[in-house]
Amino acid sequence: MDTSIFKLHHKDCHCKARTGEIQLPHGIVKTPAFMPVGTNATVKGMYHDDVAKIGYNLILANTYHLYLRPGLDVIRSFDGVHGFSNWNHNILTDSGGFQVFSLSHLRKIHEQGVKFQSHIDGSRHIFTPEKVVDIQQILGSDIAMMLDVCSAPGISWKEALNAMDITHLWAERAIVRRDSLKDLTGRAFRGNLFGIVQGGFYEDLRVKSARTISSMDFPGVAIGGLSVGESKEDFVRFLSLTAENITERKPRYVMGIGTPDYLLYAMENGIDLFDCVLQTRTARFGTVFTDDGMLNLTKAFNRFDHGPIQEGCTCRACTEYSRSYLRHLFTADEMFGGMLASEHNLTYMLNFMKRARKAIEEDRFLSFKEDFIKRFYANGGVCKGSEA
Amino acid sequence: MDTSIFKLHHKDCHCKARTGEIQLPHGIVKTPAFMPVGTNATVKGMYHDDVAKIGYNLILANTYHLYLRPGLDVIRSFDGVHGFSNWNHNILTDSGGFQVFSLSHLRKIHEQGVKFQSHIDGSRHIFTPEKVVDIQQILGSDIAMMLDVCSAPGISWKEALNAMDITHLWAERAIVRRDSLKDLTGRAFRGNLFGIVQGGFYEDLRVKSARTISSMDFPGVAIGGLSVGESKEDFVRFLSLTAENITERKPRYVMGIGTPDYLLYAMENGIDLFDCVLQTRTARFGTVFTDDGMLNLTKAFNRFDHGPIQEGCTCRACTEYSRSYLRHLFTADEMFGGMLASEHNLTYMLNFMKRARKAIEEDRFLSFKEDFIKRFYANGGVCKGSEA
């Protein structure tokens, strides 16, 4: 019996890009898929209904943030994030590890786990591989991530080896915890625990980590430690190397990438799942996606423009409002600007993934990729006039 | 032929409260009516569709703000604020006078008009009674307000007389301008120009101003210079005195009041139209209307509260989310908190006005008023636990 959550639909015959679906507790997700980020159990500036109406049925929420605020006691009282936030589709939660490394103070890593101080109130906490599984059980995550060691870029081979070894050890401990949860709590783990590949920018370690994590009892595999400041060439090289050492039978996830070029490179290498804050964060500052690159709505050249952000876009920002009105909202510092721009960027991204999936199904992903990049980056990735 | 825009439906037999409707270019408005404030041609934190869906078909926009930003050249290119903002219902614009007095720098009042410097960039401008009519013609306002002299509270009888005299002079000039606009521009004035009563807190001046403005060729009359810091007793006394000296055949509007007690006192005295920023401004800080007074969502006592803001409320904040989740959104400084709270407060206010209209139709406005005030102000106007 195939217990895999991933069903392959089609592989492009000219590259490794593939379409498929991930079967999750709150519905099937078509891949490749982009996940909007809802750090605090809310996709910033969006009604949940509208996120779903656009077509998303999987969002990301951050374990670190929800653990600290509102706290697990509150979320447990709602039987998880779904009940708490009234988002009735799928939720992926990260392990919290990345935020511990990037946001908290005085973190200290041991083989046992990570000690850290909250960036909100300085309170002291510890995350262990087991605790992070327990937390995500309480959150009710449809996809949960194991705790990994997020190593800094530029570390030595020996340091990368050490981080990888601890990650692999933590992977085993996470699986043991997941499997014993029913015995410990009387309640089986409901979500799908994904493993995370590390190994820094050393080929031997990447290959080893990919094969090790891939072979473990995880229904999905994420690639960590990429897009941390390395060159685009290194990103593509290590992504490709890592991906080809992960089994085809599991969904593959690259965390935290969201620019069209990186998404296209990753899809070309058979990656299925993505998340990024870029789409909603830039939107709140008035920067929106178009086929011709990023458009800065705040610039004066939009002042008399009665046209939409992007011809043919189906979002409300494009069908009901002009660039001129949107510019006005941003210059007047009105919330509605960020709301409309967020809706546009998430709509644009959903349609971008749809177009990519269609291209894969029709075995023309490579030309789709090239055409898209050629147009989007014709002016360095920004619309004419939007240069900083 | 009755060319009045106001149709009286019913007068409560125990007080002066009345229901009716105002016929405006973008549809009929049932009165008494509350107008959400959309200063910059956007009701803060709300989709236009949702403002209309709640049941509003008349919002207020600020002439001063729109004149300075985006500027009349932009709005003219859209043939008015309706086209610019895609709000396809009625718009009332104020004269800009109040903002000139409260926001701009170095204003100087002459019989000719008001000179002022923009609060945005310090640029110099002048508003005259004629210019303010012209501006609102360009804005395409369904209701336009004449320029008046907003006199400070605590001025002498002589100063109040002077402010009133200039206001009356400006009223005449505004009417002349409105009527000559077709000759001057080839285009008749499309909106309804309302007059404004002044007179400070002197009974003889109030009576005189009310009768003078009321008798002039304005389809509606506003009461200015109230709720500027006077006691509640003075507010009610001068409101009552002013209102009874305005003809019954025209809609009466009191600008800038929004607390339930003031709205109820005003309705009792036959006022038909209101606007206030309170509903959306407090919402953005987490304070929401309930039958038991204002609720501060940010307070810790909401942490485990799975209930809605207000039982029976039909807004999305109440039907889809808990106080606990709303508190979380505010403590995490998430936009969605302000969005949901704004929707709630505007929904609450619409239903409040509906209840008031029903009470008037059934000749029980006074008991409605007393019951409402008794419950709402049982704890000083705030829900238990929400005290500062």
Short mmCIF file of N, CA and C in Angstrom, two decimals, chain A residues 192-321:
data_model
loop_
_atom_site.label_atom_id
_atom_site.label_comp_id
_atom_site.label_asym_id
_atom_site.label_seq_id
_atom_site.Cartn_x
_atom_site.Cartn_y
_atom_site.Cartn_z
N ASN A 192 1.89 16.08 9.16
CA ASN A 192 2.94 15.39 8.43
C ASN A 192 4.26 16.05 8.75
N LEU A 193 5.13 15.29 9.42
CA LEU A 193 6.41 15.85 9.84
C LEU A 193 7.42 15.76 8.69
N PHE A 194 7.94 16.91 8.29
CA PHE A 194 8.92 16.95 7.21
C PHE A 194 10.33 17.02 7.78
N GLY A 195 11.27 16.35 7.11
CA GLY A 195 12.67 16.45 7.47
C GLY A 195 13.32 17.63 6.77
N ILE A 196 14.50 18.02 7.22
CA ILE A 196 15.21 19.15 6.61
C ILE A 196 16.66 18.76 6.32
N VAL A 197 17.06 18.99 5.07
CA VAL A 197 18.43 18.70 4.64
C VAL A 197 19.32 19.89 4.99
N GLN A 198 20.51 19.62 5.54
CA GLN A 198 21.49 20.69 5.73
C GLN A 198 22.78 20.30 4.97
N GLY A 199 23.91 20.78 5.42
CA GLY A 199 25.17 20.40 4.75
C GLY A 199 25.95 21.58 4.19
N GLY A 200 25.43 22.78 4.41
CA GLY A 200 26.16 23.98 4.00
C GLY A 200 26.44 23.99 2.51
N PHE A 201 27.56 24.56 2.13
CA PHE A 201 27.92 24.63 0.72
C PHE A 201 29.11 23.71 0.44
N TYR A 202 28.97 22.47 0.90
CA TYR A 202 29.97 21.42 0.66
C TYR A 202 29.26 20.26 -0.01
N GLU A 203 29.73 19.90 -1.20
CA GLU A 203 29.00 18.93 -2.01
C GLU A 203 28.84 17.58 -1.31
N ASP A 204 29.92 17.11 -0.70
CA ASP A 204 29.84 15.80 -0.05
C ASP A 204 28.81 15.80 1.08
N LEU A 205 28.79 16.89 1.85
CA LEU A 205 27.84 16.96 2.96
C LEU A 205 26.40 17.10 2.46
N ARG A 206 26.20 17.90 1.45
CA ARG A 206 24.85 18.06 0.86
C ARG A 206 24.30 16.71 0.39
N VAL A 207 25.12 16.00 -0.35
CA VAL A 207 24.68 14.71 -0.89
C VAL A 207 24.35 13.76 0.26
N LYS A 208 25.23 13.76 1.25
CA LYS A 208 25.02 12.86 2.37
C LYS A 208 23.74 13.22 3.12
N SER A 209 23.57 14.51 3.37
CA SER A 209 22.40 14.94 4.13
C SER A 209 21.11 14.67 3.35
N ALA A 210 21.13 14.95 2.05
CA ALA A 210 19.94 14.71 1.23
C ALA A 210 19.55 13.24 1.28
N ARG A 211 20.54 12.37 1.11
CA ARG A 211 20.24 10.93 1.10
C ARG A 211 19.77 10.45 2.46
N THR A 212 20.42 10.96 3.52
CA THR A 212 20.07 10.54 4.87
C THR A 212 18.63 10.95 5.21
N ILE A 213 18.35 12.21 5.05
CA ILE A 213 17.00 12.72 5.41
C ILE A 213 15.94 12.08 4.51
N SER A 214 16.28 11.97 3.23
CA SER A 214 15.34 11.39 2.26
C SER A 214 14.95 9.96 2.62
N SER A 215 15.91 9.22 3.19
CA SER A 215 15.65 7.80 3.49
C SER A 215 14.92 7.61 4.82
N MET A 216 14.83 8.67 5.61
CA MET A 216 14.19 8.53 6.91
C MET A 216 12.67 8.58 6.76
N ASP A 217 11.99 8.23 7.84
CA ASP A 217 10.53 8.11 7.76
C ASP A 217 9.82 9.47 7.85
N PHE A 218 10.13 10.32 6.88
CA PHE A 218 9.46 11.61 6.75
C PHE A 218 8.60 11.57 5.48
N PRO A 219 7.35 12.03 5.52
CA PRO A 219 6.54 12.07 4.29
C PRO A 219 6.94 13.17 3.31
N GLY A 220 7.79 14.12 3.76
CA GLY A 220 8.24 15.18 2.86
C GLY A 220 9.60 15.67 3.31
N VAL A 221 10.32 16.31 2.39
CA VAL A 221 11.69 16.74 2.69
C VAL A 221 11.89 18.20 2.28
N ALA A 222 12.45 18.96 3.20
CA ALA A 222 12.75 20.36 2.90
C ALA A 222 14.25 20.54 2.74
N ILE A 223 14.62 21.53 1.94
CA ILE A 223 16.03 21.85 1.76
C ILE A 223 16.32 23.13 2.53
N GLY A 224 17.13 23.00 3.57
CA GLY A 224 17.47 24.15 4.39
C GLY A 224 18.81 24.73 4.00
N GLY A 225 19.15 25.86 4.60
CA GLY A 225 20.49 26.42 4.43
C GLY A 225 20.78 26.96 3.04
N LEU A 226 19.72 27.23 2.25
CA LEU A 226 19.93 27.87 0.93
C LEU A 226 19.35 29.28 0.98
N SER A 227 19.76 30.10 0.00
CA SER A 227 19.31 31.49 -0.07
C SER A 227 19.65 32.22 1.23
N VAL A 228 20.88 32.03 1.66
CA VAL A 228 21.34 32.67 2.90
C VAL A 228 22.45 33.68 2.62
N GLY A 229 22.54 34.11 1.35
CA GLY A 229 23.54 35.11 1.02
C GLY A 229 24.53 34.64 -0.04
N GLU A 230 24.41 33.38 -0.46
CA GLU A 230 25.32 32.84 -1.47
C GLU A 230 24.99 33.42 -2.87
N SER A 231 25.89 33.25 -3.83
CA SER A 231 25.65 33.71 -5.20
C SER A 231 24.53 32.89 -5.83
N LYS A 232 23.94 33.46 -6.90
CA LYS A 232 22.87 32.76 -7.59
C LYS A 232 23.38 31.41 -8.15
N GLU A 233 24.64 31.42 -8.62
CA GLU A 233 25.23 30.19 -9.18
C GLU A 233 25.31 29.12 -8.10
N ASP A 234 25.80 29.51 -6.92
CA ASP A 234 25.89 28.54 -5.82
C ASP A 234 24.51 28.05 -5.41
N PHE A 235 23.53 28.97 -5.39
CA PHE A 235 22.17 28.57 -5.04
C PHE A 235 21.70 27.47 -5.99
N VAL A 236 21.82 27.71 -7.28
CA VAL A 236 21.32 26.75 -8.27
C VAL A 236 22.10 25.44 -8.18
N ARG A 237 23.40 25.54 -8.05
CA ARG A 237 24.25 24.34 -8.02
C ARG A 237 23.88 23.45 -6.83
N PHE A 238 23.79 24.04 -5.65
CA PHE A 238 23.53 23.23 -4.46
C PHE A 238 22.06 22.80 -4.37
N LEU A 239 21.19 23.61 -4.93
CA LEU A 239 19.79 23.21 -4.99
C LEU A 239 19.64 21.97 -5.87
N SER A 240 20.26 22.04 -7.03
CA SER A 240 20.17 20.94 -8.00
C SER A 240 20.77 19.66 -7.41
N LEU A 241 21.96 19.80 -6.83
CA LEU A 241 22.64 18.65 -6.24
C LEU A 241 21.81 18.04 -5.11
N THR A 242 21.25 18.90 -4.28
CA THR A 242 20.46 18.40 -3.16
C THR A 242 19.19 17.72 -3.66
N ALA A 243 18.49 18.38 -4.57
CA ALA A 243 17.20 17.87 -5.04
C ALA A 243 17.35 16.50 -5.68
N GLU A 244 18.42 16.32 -6.46
CA GLU A 244 18.53 15.04 -7.18
C GLU A 244 18.90 13.89 -6.24
N ASN A 245 19.25 14.22 -5.00
CA ASN A 245 19.52 13.17 -4.03
C ASN A 245 18.37 12.96 -3.05
N ILE A 246 17.23 13.55 -3.36
CA ILE A 246 16.02 13.31 -2.57
C ILE A 246 15.08 12.46 -3.42
N THR A 247 14.49 11.47 -2.79
CA THR A 247 13.60 10.56 -3.53
C THR A 247 12.50 11.33 -4.27
N GLU A 248 12.12 10.78 -5.41
CA GLU A 248 11.04 11.40 -6.20
C GLU A 248 9.68 11.20 -5.57
N ARG A 249 9.59 10.27 -4.64
CA ARG A 249 8.28 9.90 -4.10
C ARG A 249 7.77 10.85 -3.01
N LYS A 250 8.64 11.78 -2.61
CA LYS A 250 8.22 12.71 -1.55
C LYS A 250 8.19 14.15 -2.05
N PRO A 251 7.28 14.94 -1.53
CA PRO A 251 7.29 16.36 -1.90
C PRO A 251 8.56 17.04 -1.37
N ARG A 252 9.09 17.94 -2.21
CA ARG A 252 10.32 18.65 -1.85
C ARG A 252 9.99 20.13 -1.66
N TYR A 253 10.56 20.69 -0.66
CA TYR A 253 10.17 22.05 -0.22
C TYR A 253 11.43 22.88 -0.03
N VAL A 254 11.49 24.04 -0.70
CA VAL A 254 12.58 24.98 -0.42
C VAL A 254 12.01 26.17 0.33
N MET A 255 12.53 26.40 1.51
CA MET A 255 11.97 27.42 2.40
C MET A 255 12.48 28.82 2.08
N GLY A 256 11.55 29.78 2.10
CA GLY A 256 11.95 31.19 2.10
C GLY A 256 12.43 31.77 0.79
N ILE A 257 12.07 31.17 -0.35
CA ILE A 257 12.41 31.85 -1.61
C ILE A 257 11.11 32.30 -2.29
N GLY A 258 11.17 33.47 -2.94
CA GLY A 258 9.94 34.02 -3.51
C GLY A 258 10.12 34.88 -4.74
N THR A 259 11.36 35.14 -5.18
CA THR A 259 11.53 35.90 -6.43
C THR A 259 11.31 34.95 -7.59
N PRO A 260 10.74 35.45 -8.70
CA PRO A 260 10.41 34.56 -9.81
C PRO A 260 11.60 33.75 -10.31
N ASP A 261 12.79 34.35 -10.38
CA ASP A 261 13.92 33.59 -10.91
C ASP A 261 14.25 32.39 -10.01
N TYR A 262 14.32 32.61 -8.71
CA TYR A 262 14.63 31.51 -7.79
C TYR A 262 13.55 30.44 -7.81
N LEU A 263 12.29 30.88 -7.87
CA LEU A 263 11.19 29.91 -7.94
C LEU A 263 11.30 29.08 -9.20
N LEU A 264 11.64 29.72 -10.32
CA LEU A 264 11.73 29.01 -11.60
C LEU A 264 12.91 28.03 -11.59
N TYR A 265 14.05 28.47 -11.06
CA TYR A 265 15.19 27.55 -10.96
C TYR A 265 14.84 26.35 -10.10
N ALA A 266 14.13 26.61 -9.01
CA ALA A 266 13.79 25.52 -8.10
C ALA A 266 12.79 24.56 -8.74
N MET A 267 11.78 25.12 -9.43
CA MET A 267 10.82 24.24 -10.10
C MET A 267 11.51 23.39 -11.16
N GLU A 268 12.43 24.02 -11.87
CA GLU A 268 13.19 23.28 -12.91
C GLU A 268 13.90 22.08 -12.31
N ASN A 269 14.26 22.19 -11.04
CA ASN A 269 14.97 21.09 -10.37
C ASN A 269 14.05 20.21 -9.54
N GLY A 270 12.75 20.30 -9.83
CA GLY A 270 11.82 19.36 -9.21
C GLY A 270 11.38 19.70 -7.80
N ILE A 271 11.42 21.01 -7.46
CA ILE A 271 10.92 21.41 -6.14
C ILE A 271 9.41 21.67 -6.25
N ASP A 272 8.71 21.32 -5.16
CA ASP A 272 7.24 21.33 -5.21
C ASP A 272 6.59 22.40 -4.36
N LEU A 273 7.32 22.92 -3.36
CA LEU A 273 6.67 23.75 -2.36
C LEU A 273 7.57 24.94 -2.00
N PHE A 274 6.94 26.10 -1.85
CA PHE A 274 7.67 27.33 -1.55
C PHE A 274 6.87 28.21 -0.59
N ASP A 275 7.59 29.04 0.11
CA ASP A 275 6.94 30.10 0.89
C ASP A 275 7.85 31.31 0.87
N CYS A 276 7.27 32.49 1.01
CA CYS A 276 8.10 33.69 1.11
C CYS A 276 7.27 34.85 1.66
N VAL A 277 7.89 35.71 2.46
CA VAL A 277 7.21 36.91 2.95
C VAL A 277 7.25 38.04 1.92
N LEU A 278 8.09 37.88 0.90
CA LEU A 278 8.30 38.95 -0.08
C LEU A 278 6.99 39.51 -0.64
N GLN A 279 6.07 38.63 -1.01
CA GLN A 279 4.85 39.05 -1.70
C GLN A 279 4.03 40.02 -0.86
N THR A 280 3.84 39.71 0.41
CA THR A 280 3.02 40.59 1.24
C THR A 280 3.85 41.73 1.83
N ARG A 281 5.12 41.49 2.10
CA ARG A 281 5.95 42.55 2.69
C ARG A 281 6.16 43.70 1.71
N THR A 282 6.55 43.38 0.48
CA THR A 282 6.75 44.46 -0.50
C THR A 282 5.43 45.16 -0.78
N ALA A 283 4.34 44.40 -0.77
CA ALA A 283 3.03 45.01 -1.03
C ALA A 283 2.74 46.13 -0.05
N ARG A 284 3.06 45.91 1.20
CA ARG A 284 2.76 46.93 2.22
C ARG A 284 3.57 48.20 2.01
N PHE A 285 4.64 48.10 1.24
CA PHE A 285 5.43 49.30 0.92
C PHE A 285 5.13 49.82 -0.49
N GLY A 286 4.11 49.25 -1.13
CA GLY A 286 3.68 49.78 -2.42
C GLY A 286 4.38 49.17 -3.62
N THR A 287 5.04 48.03 -3.44
CA THR A 287 5.73 47.41 -4.57
C THR A 287 4.99 46.14 -4.98
N VAL A 288 4.64 46.08 -6.27
CA VAL A 288 3.76 45.01 -6.74
C VAL A 288 4.34 44.30 -7.96
N PHE A 289 3.93 43.04 -8.12
CA PHE A 289 4.41 42.21 -9.22
C PHE A 289 3.69 42.56 -10.53
N THR A 290 4.46 42.68 -11.60
CA THR A 290 3.88 42.73 -12.94
C THR A 290 4.74 41.82 -13.82
N ASP A 291 4.25 41.54 -15.03
CA ASP A 291 5.04 40.70 -15.95
C ASP A 291 6.33 41.40 -16.35
N ASP A 292 6.37 42.72 -16.17
CA ASP A 292 7.56 43.49 -16.56
C ASP A 292 8.44 43.86 -15.37
N GLY A 293 8.30 43.13 -14.29
CA GLY A 293 9.12 43.40 -13.11
C GLY A 293 8.31 44.06 -12.01
N MET A 294 8.99 44.39 -10.93
CA MET A 294 8.33 44.98 -9.77
C MET A 294 8.00 46.44 -10.07
N LEU A 295 6.75 46.82 -9.74
CA LEU A 295 6.29 48.19 -9.96
C LEU A 295 6.19 48.90 -8.62
N ASN A 296 6.83 50.06 -8.53
CA ASN A 296 6.74 50.86 -7.31
C ASN A 296 5.57 51.85 -7.45
N LEU A 297 4.48 51.54 -6.78
CA LEU A 297 3.26 52.34 -6.93
C LEU A 297 3.41 53.75 -6.37
N THR A 298 4.36 53.96 -5.48
CA THR A 298 4.47 55.28 -4.85
C THR A 298 5.09 56.33 -5.77
N LYS A 299 5.71 55.90 -6.86
CA LYS A 299 6.41 56.85 -7.74
C LYS A 299 5.43 57.76 -8.48
N ALA A 300 5.92 58.96 -8.76
CA ALA A 300 5.07 60.01 -9.35
C ALA A 300 4.53 59.63 -10.73
N PHE A 301 5.21 58.76 -11.47
CA PHE A 301 4.76 58.46 -12.83
C PHE A 301 3.41 57.74 -12.85
N ASN A 302 2.97 57.24 -11.70
CA ASN A 302 1.66 56.59 -11.64
C ASN A 302 0.51 57.59 -11.45
N ARG A 303 0.84 58.85 -11.24
CA ARG A 303 -0.14 59.83 -10.76
C ARG A 303 -1.40 59.93 -11.63
N PHE A 304 -1.22 59.91 -12.93
CA PHE A 304 -2.38 60.03 -13.83
C PHE A 304 -2.70 58.72 -14.55
N ASP A 305 -2.13 57.63 -14.06
CA ASP A 305 -2.31 56.35 -14.75
C ASP A 305 -3.64 55.72 -14.35
N HIS A 306 -4.58 55.70 -15.30
CA HIS A 306 -5.90 55.12 -15.02
C HIS A 306 -5.91 53.60 -15.19
N GLY A 307 -4.82 53.04 -15.63
CA GLY A 307 -4.76 51.60 -15.89
C GLY A 307 -4.54 50.78 -14.63
N PRO A 308 -4.70 49.45 -14.75
CA PRO A 308 -4.51 48.57 -13.61
C PRO A 308 -3.01 48.28 -13.40
N ILE A 309 -2.68 47.66 -12.27
CA ILE A 309 -1.29 47.24 -12.02
C ILE A 309 -0.84 46.33 -13.17
N GLN A 310 -1.66 45.33 -13.46
CA GLN A 310 -1.31 44.35 -14.48
C GLN A 310 -2.54 44.04 -15.32
N GLU A 311 -2.45 44.34 -16.61
CA GLU A 311 -3.55 44.00 -17.53
C GLU A 311 -3.89 42.52 -17.39
N GLY A 312 -5.16 42.20 -17.30
CA GLY A 312 -5.58 40.80 -17.29
C GLY A 312 -5.62 40.18 -15.90
N CYS A 313 -5.05 40.85 -14.91
CA CYS A 313 -5.08 40.30 -13.55
C CYS A 313 -6.51 40.37 -13.01
N THR A 314 -6.91 39.33 -12.29
CA THR A 314 -8.30 39.22 -11.85
C THR A 314 -8.54 39.73 -10.43
N CYS A 315 -7.50 40.25 -9.78
CA CYS A 315 -7.67 40.68 -8.39
C CYS A 315 -8.47 41.99 -8.33
N ARG A 316 -8.96 42.34 -7.14
CA ARG A 316 -9.76 43.56 -7.01
C ARG A 316 -8.94 44.82 -7.22
N ALA A 317 -7.66 44.79 -6.85
CA ALA A 317 -6.80 45.96 -7.08
C ALA A 317 -6.77 46.29 -8.57
N CYS A 318 -6.72 45.25 -9.41
CA CYS A 318 -6.61 45.45 -10.86
C CYS A 318 -7.95 45.64 -11.55
N THR A 319 -8.99 44.99 -11.07
CA THR A 319 -10.28 45.09 -11.77
C THR A 319 -11.08 46.31 -11.31
N GLU A 320 -10.80 46.81 -10.08
CA GLU A 320 -11.63 47.90 -9.57
C GLU A 320 -10.90 49.23 -9.38
N TYR A 321 -9.57 49.21 -9.38
CA TYR A 321 -8.84 50.43 -9.06
C TYR A 321 -7.70 50.69 -10.05
#
